[in-house]
Amino acid sequence: MGSQIQVVLNLAAGPAGVDQPAHIHDGQCPGVAGIKYSLTSVKDGKSTTTVNATLDSLMSSSFAINVHKSGAEVSVYTSCGNISSIPGGSPTSSPSDGYN
Ligand SMILES: [Cu+2]
């Protein structure tokens, strides 16, 4: 979305009604570093966030999306995915599928 990107997480649902913090962290899974961008907490497996970063900027360095067990157990990681290791090398990007 130009200078922004929409991040959509669709995971197997965690505990019902529990907000699971999610962030884009510096580094790579499983030993991610600090938080780079906060994402909307995952609830029932779903989260959508508009992030003030370009896709290119996220792909040009080492970042990972990390989901935490809960606010109380934020030190427990339940999901992690390296942004730079998306199967196929990079997300599909063409005007016809909504990315611009
Ligand atoms: Cu995090």
Coordinates of N, CA and C and ligand atoms in Angstrom, one line a residue:
M1 N 0.9 -1.2 0.0 CA 0.0 0.0 0.0 C 0.9 1.2 0.0
G2 N 1.8 1.4 -1.0 CA 2.6 2.5 -1.1 C 3.6 2.5 0.1
S3 N 3.5 3.5 1.0 CA 4.5 3.7 2.1 C 4.1 2.8 3.3
Q4 N 3.0 2.1 3.2 CA 2.5 1.2 4.2 C 2.3 -0.2 3.7
I5 N 2.2 -1.1 4.7 CA 1.9 -2.5 4.3 C 0.9 -3.1 5.2
Q6 N 0.0 -3.9 4.7 CA -1.0 -4.5 5.5 C -0.6 -5.9 5.8
V7 N -0.5 -6.2 7.1 CA 0.0 -7.5 7.6 C -1.2 -8.3 8.1
V8 N -1.5 -9.4 7.5 CA -2.6 -10.3 7.9 C -2.1 -11.6 8.4
L9 N -2.4 -11.9 9.6 CA -2.0 -13.2 10.2 C -3.2 -14.1 10.3
N10 N -3.1 -15.3 9.8 CA -4.2 -16.3 9.9 C -3.6 -17.6 10.4
L11 N -3.8 -17.9 11.6 CA -3.1 -19.0 12.3 C -4.2 -19.9 12.9
A12 N -3.7 -21.1 13.2 CA -4.6 -22.0 14.0 C -5.0 -21.2 15.3
A13 N -6.2 -21.2 15.7 CA -6.7 -20.5 16.8 C -6.0 -20.9 18.1
G14 N -5.6 -19.9 18.9 CA -5.1 -20.2 20.2 C -6.3 -20.4 21.2
P15 N -6.0 -20.2 22.5 CA -7.1 -20.3 23.5 C -8.2 -19.2 23.2
A16 N -9.4 -19.7 23.3 CA -10.5 -18.8 22.9 C -10.5 -17.5 23.7
G17 N -10.7 -16.4 23.0 CA -10.8 -15.1 23.7 C -9.5 -14.5 24.3
V18 N -8.4 -15.2 24.1 CA -7.1 -14.7 24.6 C -6.4 -13.9 23.5
D19 N -6.0 -12.6 23.9 CA -5.2 -11.8 23.0 C -3.8 -12.3 23.1
Q20 N -3.3 -12.6 21.9 CA -1.9 -13.0 21.8 C -1.0 -11.9 21.2
P21 N -0.1 -11.3 21.9 CA 0.7 -10.2 21.3 C 1.5 -10.7 20.1
A22 N 1.6 -9.8 19.1 CA 2.3 -10.1 17.9 C 3.1 -8.9 17.5
H23 N 4.3 -9.2 17.0 CA 5.2 -8.1 16.6 C 6.0 -8.5 15.4
I24 N 6.5 -7.5 14.7 CA 7.6 -7.8 13.7 C 8.9 -7.5 14.5
H25 N 9.7 -8.5 14.7 CA 11.0 -8.4 15.4 C 12.2 -8.3 14.5
D26 N 13.2 -7.6 15.0 CA 14.5 -7.7 14.3 C 15.0 -9.2 14.5
G27 N 15.8 -9.6 13.5 CA 16.4 -10.9 13.6 C 15.6 -12.0 13.0
Q28 N 15.9 -13.3 13.3 CA 15.3 -14.4 12.6 C 14.9 -15.4 13.7
C29 N 13.9 -16.2 13.4 CA 13.4 -17.2 14.3 C 14.5 -18.3 14.5
P30 N 14.5 -19.0 15.6 CA 13.6 -18.7 16.8 C 14.2 -17.7 17.8
G31 N 15.4 -17.2 17.6 CA 16.0 -16.3 18.5 C 15.9 -14.9 18.1
V32 N 14.6 -14.4 18.0 CA 14.4 -13.0 17.5 C 15.0 -12.0 18.5
A33 N 15.3 -10.8 17.9 CA 15.8 -9.7 18.8 C 14.7 -8.8 19.1
G34 N 14.9 -7.5 19.2 CA 13.9 -6.6 19.7 C 12.8 -6.3 18.8
I35 N 11.7 -5.7 19.3 CA 10.5 -5.4 18.5 C 10.8 -4.2 17.6
K36 N 10.5 -4.5 16.3 CA 10.6 -3.4 15.3 C 9.2 -2.7 15.1
Y37 N 8.2 -3.5 15.0 CA 6.8 -2.9 14.8 C 5.9 -3.8 15.6
S38 N 4.9 -3.1 16.3 CA 3.9 -3.9 17.0 C 2.7 -4.2 16.0
L39 N 2.2 -5.4 16.1 CA 1.0 -5.8 15.3 C -0.2 -5.9 16.2
T40 N -1.3 -5.9 15.6 CA -2.6 -6.1 16.4 C -2.5 -7.5 17.0
S41 N -2.8 -7.6 18.3 CA -2.8 -8.9 19.0 C -3.6 -9.9 18.3
V42 N -3.1 -11.1 18.1 CA -3.9 -12.2 17.5 C -5.0 -12.6 18.4
K43 N -6.2 -12.7 17.9 CA -7.3 -13.3 18.6 C -8.0 -14.3 17.8
D44 N -8.2 -15.5 18.4 CA -8.8 -16.6 17.6 C -8.1 -16.8 16.3
G45 N -6.8 -16.6 16.3 CA -5.9 -17.0 15.2 C -5.8 -15.9 14.2
K46 N -6.5 -14.7 14.4 CA -6.5 -13.7 13.3 C -6.0 -12.4 13.8
S47 N -5.3 -11.7 12.9 CA -4.8 -10.3 13.2 C -4.6 -9.6 11.9
T48 N -5.0 -8.3 11.8 CA -4.7 -7.5 10.7 C -4.2 -6.2 11.2
T49 N -3.1 -5.7 10.6 CA -2.5 -4.5 11.0 C -1.9 -3.7 9.8
T50 N -2.1 -2.4 9.8 CA -1.4 -1.6 8.8 C -0.2 -1.0 9.5
V51 N 1.0 -1.4 8.9 CA 2.3 -1.0 9.4 C 2.9 0.1 8.5
N52 N 3.5 1.1 9.2 CA 4.1 2.2 8.5 C 5.5 1.8 8.0
A53 N 5.6 0.9 7.1 CA 6.8 0.4 6.5 C 6.5 -0.1 5.1
T54 N 7.5 -0.1 4.2 CA 7.3 -0.6 2.9 C 7.6 -2.1 2.8
L55 N 7.1 -2.8 1.9 CA 7.4 -4.2 1.7 C 8.9 -4.3 1.4
D56 N 9.4 -3.4 0.6 CA 10.8 -3.5 0.3 C 11.7 -3.4 1.5
S57 N 11.3 -2.4 2.4 CA 12.1 -2.2 3.6 C 12.1 -3.5 4.5
L58 N 11.0 -4.2 4.5 CA 10.9 -5.4 5.4 C 11.6 -6.5 4.7
M59 N 11.7 -6.6 3.4 CA 12.4 -7.6 2.7 C 13.9 -7.4 2.6
S60 N 14.3 -6.2 2.9 CA 15.7 -5.9 2.6 C 16.6 -6.1 3.8
S61 N 16.0 -6.5 5.0 CA 16.8 -6.7 6.1 C 16.2 -8.0 6.8
S62 N 16.7 -8.3 8.0 CA 16.4 -9.5 8.7 C 15.3 -9.3 9.7
F63 N 14.1 -9.7 9.4 CA 12.9 -9.5 10.3 C 12.1 -10.8 10.4
A64 N 11.4 -10.9 11.5 CA 10.5 -12.1 11.6 C 9.2 -11.6 12.3
I65 N 8.1 -12.3 12.0 CA 6.9 -12.1 12.7 C 6.8 -13.1 13.8
N66 N 6.6 -12.6 15.0 CA 6.6 -13.5 16.2 C 5.3 -13.3 17.0
V67 N 4.6 -14.4 17.4 CA 3.4 -14.4 18.1 C 3.7 -15.0 19.5
H68 N 3.2 -14.3 20.5 CA 3.4 -14.7 21.9 C 2.2 -15.4 22.5
K69 N 2.4 -16.2 23.5 CA 1.3 -17.0 24.1 C 0.2 -16.1 24.6
S70 N 0.5 -15.1 25.4 CA -0.5 -14.2 26.0 C 0.2 -13.0 26.6
G71 N -0.6 -12.0 27.0 CA 0.0 -10.9 27.6 C 0.8 -11.3 28.9
A72 N 0.2 -12.2 29.6 CA 0.9 -12.6 30.9 C 2.1 -13.5 30.6
E73 N 2.1 -14.2 29.5 CA 3.1 -15.2 29.2 C 3.8 -14.7 27.9
V74 N 4.2 -13.5 27.9 CA 4.7 -12.9 26.6 C 6.1 -13.5 26.3
S75 N 6.7 -14.1 27.2 CA 8.1 -14.7 27.0 C 8.0 -16.0 26.3
V76 N 6.7 -16.6 26.2 CA 6.5 -17.8 25.5 C 6.1 -17.6 24.0
Y77 N 6.9 -18.0 23.1 CA 6.6 -17.8 21.7 C 5.8 -19.0 21.1
T78 N 4.7 -18.7 20.5 CA 3.9 -19.7 19.9 C 3.9 -19.9 18.4
S79 N 4.3 -18.8 17.7 CA 4.5 -18.9 16.3 C 5.6 -17.9 15.9
C80 N 6.4 -18.3 14.9 CA 7.4 -17.4 14.4 C 7.6 -17.7 12.9
G81 N 7.7 -16.6 12.1 CA 8.0 -16.8 10.7 C 9.0 -15.8 10.2
N82 N 10.0 -16.2 9.6 CA 11.0 -15.2 9.0 C 10.4 -14.6 7.8
I83 N 10.4 -13.2 7.7 CA 9.8 -12.5 6.6 C 10.6 -12.8 5.3
S84 N 11.9 -12.9 5.5 CA 12.8 -13.1 4.4 C 12.8 -14.5 3.8
S85 N 12.1 -15.4 4.5 CA 12.2 -16.8 4.0 C 10.8 -17.3 3.6
I86 N 10.0 -16.4 3.1 CA 8.7 -16.8 2.6 C 8.9 -17.7 1.4
P87 N 8.2 -18.9 1.3 CA 8.4 -19.8 0.3 C 8.3 -19.2 -1.1
G88 N 9.3 -19.5 -1.9 CA 9.3 -18.9 -3.3 C 10.2 -17.6 -3.3
G89 N 10.7 -17.2 -2.1 CA 11.6 -16.1 -2.1 C 11.0 -14.7 -1.8
S90 N 9.9 -14.4 -2.3 CA 9.3 -13.1 -2.0 C 7.8 -13.2 -2.2
P91 N 7.0 -12.4 -1.5 CA 5.6 -12.4 -1.8 C 5.2 -12.1 -3.2
T92 N 4.1 -12.6 -3.7 CA 3.6 -12.2 -5.0 C 3.3 -10.8 -5.0
S93 N 3.7 -10.1 -6.0 CA 3.5 -8.6 -6.0 C 3.1 -8.2 -7.4
S94 N 1.9 -8.0 -7.7 CA 1.5 -7.5 -9.0 C 0.1 -6.8 -8.8
P95 N -0.1 -5.8 -9.7 CA -1.3 -5.0 -9.5 C -2.6 -5.8 -9.5
S96 N -2.6 -7.0 -10.1 CA -3.8 -7.7 -10.3 C -4.3 -8.4 -9.0
D97 N -3.3 -8.6 -8.0 CA -3.7 -9.2 -6.8 C -3.8 -8.3 -5.6
G98 N -3.8 -7.0 -5.9 CA -4.1 -6.0 -4.9 C -2.9 -5.4 -4.3
Y99 N -1.7 -5.9 -4.6 CA -0.4 -5.3 -4.1 C 0.0 -4.2 -5.1
N100 N 0.4 -3.1 -4.7 CA 0.9 -2.1 -5.6 C 2.2 -1.5 -5.1
Ligands
CU1 CU 7.0 -9.9 20.0

